[in-house]
mmCIF file of C-alpha atoms in Angstrom:
data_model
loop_
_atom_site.group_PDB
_atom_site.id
_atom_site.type_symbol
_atom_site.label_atom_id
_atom_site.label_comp_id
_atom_site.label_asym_id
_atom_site.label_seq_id
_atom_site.Cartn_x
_atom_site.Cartn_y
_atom_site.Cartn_z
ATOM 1 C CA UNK A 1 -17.241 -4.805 3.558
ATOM 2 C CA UNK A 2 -17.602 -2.575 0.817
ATOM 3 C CA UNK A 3 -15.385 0.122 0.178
ATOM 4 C CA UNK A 4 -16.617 2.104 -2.788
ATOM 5 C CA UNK A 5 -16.144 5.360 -2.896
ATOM 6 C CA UNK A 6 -19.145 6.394 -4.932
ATOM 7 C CA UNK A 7 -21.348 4.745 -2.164
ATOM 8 C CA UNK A 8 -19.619 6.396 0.920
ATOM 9 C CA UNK A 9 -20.467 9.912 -1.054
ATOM 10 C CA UNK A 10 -24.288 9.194 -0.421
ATOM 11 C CA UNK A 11 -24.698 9.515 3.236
ATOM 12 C CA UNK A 12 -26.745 11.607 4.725
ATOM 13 C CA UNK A 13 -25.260 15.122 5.986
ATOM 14 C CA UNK A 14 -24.842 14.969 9.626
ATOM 15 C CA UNK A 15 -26.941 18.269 9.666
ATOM 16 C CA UNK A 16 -29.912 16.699 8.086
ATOM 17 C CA UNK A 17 -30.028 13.314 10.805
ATOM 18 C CA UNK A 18 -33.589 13.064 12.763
ATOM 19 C CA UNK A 19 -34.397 13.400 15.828
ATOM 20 C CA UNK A 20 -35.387 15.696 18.007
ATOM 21 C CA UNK A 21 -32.408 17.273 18.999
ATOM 22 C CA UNK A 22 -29.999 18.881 16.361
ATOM 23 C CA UNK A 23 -32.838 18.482 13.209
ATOM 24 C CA UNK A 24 -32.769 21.230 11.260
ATOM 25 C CA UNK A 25 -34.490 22.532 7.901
ATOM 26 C CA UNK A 26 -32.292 23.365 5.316
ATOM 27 C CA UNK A 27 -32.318 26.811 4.173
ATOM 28 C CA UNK A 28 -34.510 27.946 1.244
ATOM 29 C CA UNK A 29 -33.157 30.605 0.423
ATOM 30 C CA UNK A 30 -35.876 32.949 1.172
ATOM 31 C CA UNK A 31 -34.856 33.901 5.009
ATOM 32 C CA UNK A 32 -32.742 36.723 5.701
ATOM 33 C CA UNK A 33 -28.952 35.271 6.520
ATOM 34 C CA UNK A 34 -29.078 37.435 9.548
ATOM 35 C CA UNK A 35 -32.487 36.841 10.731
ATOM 36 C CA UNK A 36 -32.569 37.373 15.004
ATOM 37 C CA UNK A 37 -35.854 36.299 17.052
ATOM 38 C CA UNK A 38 -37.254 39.077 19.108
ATOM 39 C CA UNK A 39 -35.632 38.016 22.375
ATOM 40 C CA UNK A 40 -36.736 41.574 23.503
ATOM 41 C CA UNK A 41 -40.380 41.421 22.779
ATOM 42 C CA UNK A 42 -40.083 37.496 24.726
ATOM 43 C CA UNK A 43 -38.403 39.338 27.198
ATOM 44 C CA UNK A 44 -40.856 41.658 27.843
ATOM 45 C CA UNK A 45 -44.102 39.955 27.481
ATOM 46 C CA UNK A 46 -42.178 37.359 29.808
ATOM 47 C CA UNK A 47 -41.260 39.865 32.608
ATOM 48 C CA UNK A 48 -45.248 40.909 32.768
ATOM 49 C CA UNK A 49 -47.463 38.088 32.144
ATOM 50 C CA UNK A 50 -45.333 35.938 34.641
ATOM 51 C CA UNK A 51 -46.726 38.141 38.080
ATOM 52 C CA UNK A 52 -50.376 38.366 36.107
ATOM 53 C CA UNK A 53 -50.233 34.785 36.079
ATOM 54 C CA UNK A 54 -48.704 34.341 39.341
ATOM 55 C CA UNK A 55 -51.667 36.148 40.870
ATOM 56 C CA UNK A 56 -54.223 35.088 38.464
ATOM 57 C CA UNK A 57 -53.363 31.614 40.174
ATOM 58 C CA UNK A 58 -53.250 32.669 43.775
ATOM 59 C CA UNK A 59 -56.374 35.073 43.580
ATOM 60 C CA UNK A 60 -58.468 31.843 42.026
ATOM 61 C CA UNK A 61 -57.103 29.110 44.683
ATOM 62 C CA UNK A 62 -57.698 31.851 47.183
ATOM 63 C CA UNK A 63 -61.412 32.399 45.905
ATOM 64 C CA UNK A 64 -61.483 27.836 45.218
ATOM 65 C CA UNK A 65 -60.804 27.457 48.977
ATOM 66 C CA UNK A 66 -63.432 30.310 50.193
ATOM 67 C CA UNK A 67 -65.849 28.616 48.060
ATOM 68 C CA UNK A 68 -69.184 27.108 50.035
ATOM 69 C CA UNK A 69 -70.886 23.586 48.072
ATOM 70 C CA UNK A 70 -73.705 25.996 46.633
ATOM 71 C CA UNK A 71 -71.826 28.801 44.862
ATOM 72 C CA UNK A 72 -71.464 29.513 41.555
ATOM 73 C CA UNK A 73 -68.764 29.168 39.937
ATOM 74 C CA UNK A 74 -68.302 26.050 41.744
ATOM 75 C CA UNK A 75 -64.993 24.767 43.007
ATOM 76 C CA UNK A 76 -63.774 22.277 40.502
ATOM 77 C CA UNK A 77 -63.883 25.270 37.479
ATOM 78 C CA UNK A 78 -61.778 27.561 40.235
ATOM 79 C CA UNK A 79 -59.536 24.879 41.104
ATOM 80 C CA UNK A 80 -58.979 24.644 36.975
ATOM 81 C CA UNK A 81 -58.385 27.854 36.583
ATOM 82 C CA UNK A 82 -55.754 28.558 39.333
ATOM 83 C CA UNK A 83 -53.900 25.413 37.556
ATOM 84 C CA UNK A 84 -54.079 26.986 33.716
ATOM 85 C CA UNK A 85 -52.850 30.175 35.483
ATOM 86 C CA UNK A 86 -49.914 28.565 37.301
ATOM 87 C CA UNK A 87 -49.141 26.392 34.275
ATOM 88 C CA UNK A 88 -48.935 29.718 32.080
ATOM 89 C CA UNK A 89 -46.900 31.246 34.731
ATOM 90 C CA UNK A 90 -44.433 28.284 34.774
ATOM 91 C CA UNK A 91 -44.479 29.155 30.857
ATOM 92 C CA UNK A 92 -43.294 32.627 31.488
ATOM 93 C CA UNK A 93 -40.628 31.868 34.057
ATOM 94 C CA UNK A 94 -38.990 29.267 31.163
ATOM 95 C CA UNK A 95 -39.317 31.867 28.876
ATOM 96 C CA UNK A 96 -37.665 34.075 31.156
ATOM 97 C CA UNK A 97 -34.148 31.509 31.498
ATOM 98 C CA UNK A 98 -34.536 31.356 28.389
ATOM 99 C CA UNK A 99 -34.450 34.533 27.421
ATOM 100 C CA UNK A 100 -31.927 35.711 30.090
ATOM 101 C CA UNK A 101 -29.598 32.750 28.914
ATOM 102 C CA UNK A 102 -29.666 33.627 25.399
ATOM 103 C CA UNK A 103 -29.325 37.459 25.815
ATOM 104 C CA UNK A 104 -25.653 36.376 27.711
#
């Protein structure tokens, strides 16, 4: 084992390990020390894009299921739509815990 002290001085910073949780940039210097995200503006756009998309994604599973073999657009594109719409809506309702959690 070797206990020199010069060596033990050149570990990393714990701030600085990887991964994917707790890795962080260093500060440049160029950033505002009291910077804040716009947890109102999230909030907002949140709180209204999350019933568009909520009905966006009924409304085209309603008009997928109503859909005959011959019409145009067809039910596959419908059936994709209704599924970007919910998937955006599931977006917004993360957001929103998000949000809600942070604003606590």
């Amino acid at each position: 084992m070797n206990h020199d002290p010069a060596r033990r001085s050149r570990q990393p910073d714990p701030r600085a390990r990887s991964g994917l949780i707790g890795r962080r940039s260093p500060r440049t210097g160029t950033e505002p020390a009291t910077a804040r995200s716009a947890v109102r503006l999230r909030l907002l756009l949140s709180s209204i894009f999350l019933p568009l998309f909520a009905a966006a994604a009924a409304l085209f599973g309603i008009w997928a299921a109503h859909s005959g073999p011959g019409d145009s657009p067809g039910r596959t594109p419908l059936i994709t739509l209704a599924a970007i719409c919910a998937g955006l809506a599931l977006v917004a309702a993360v957001d929103l815990l998000v949000v809600a959690r942070r604003r606590r």
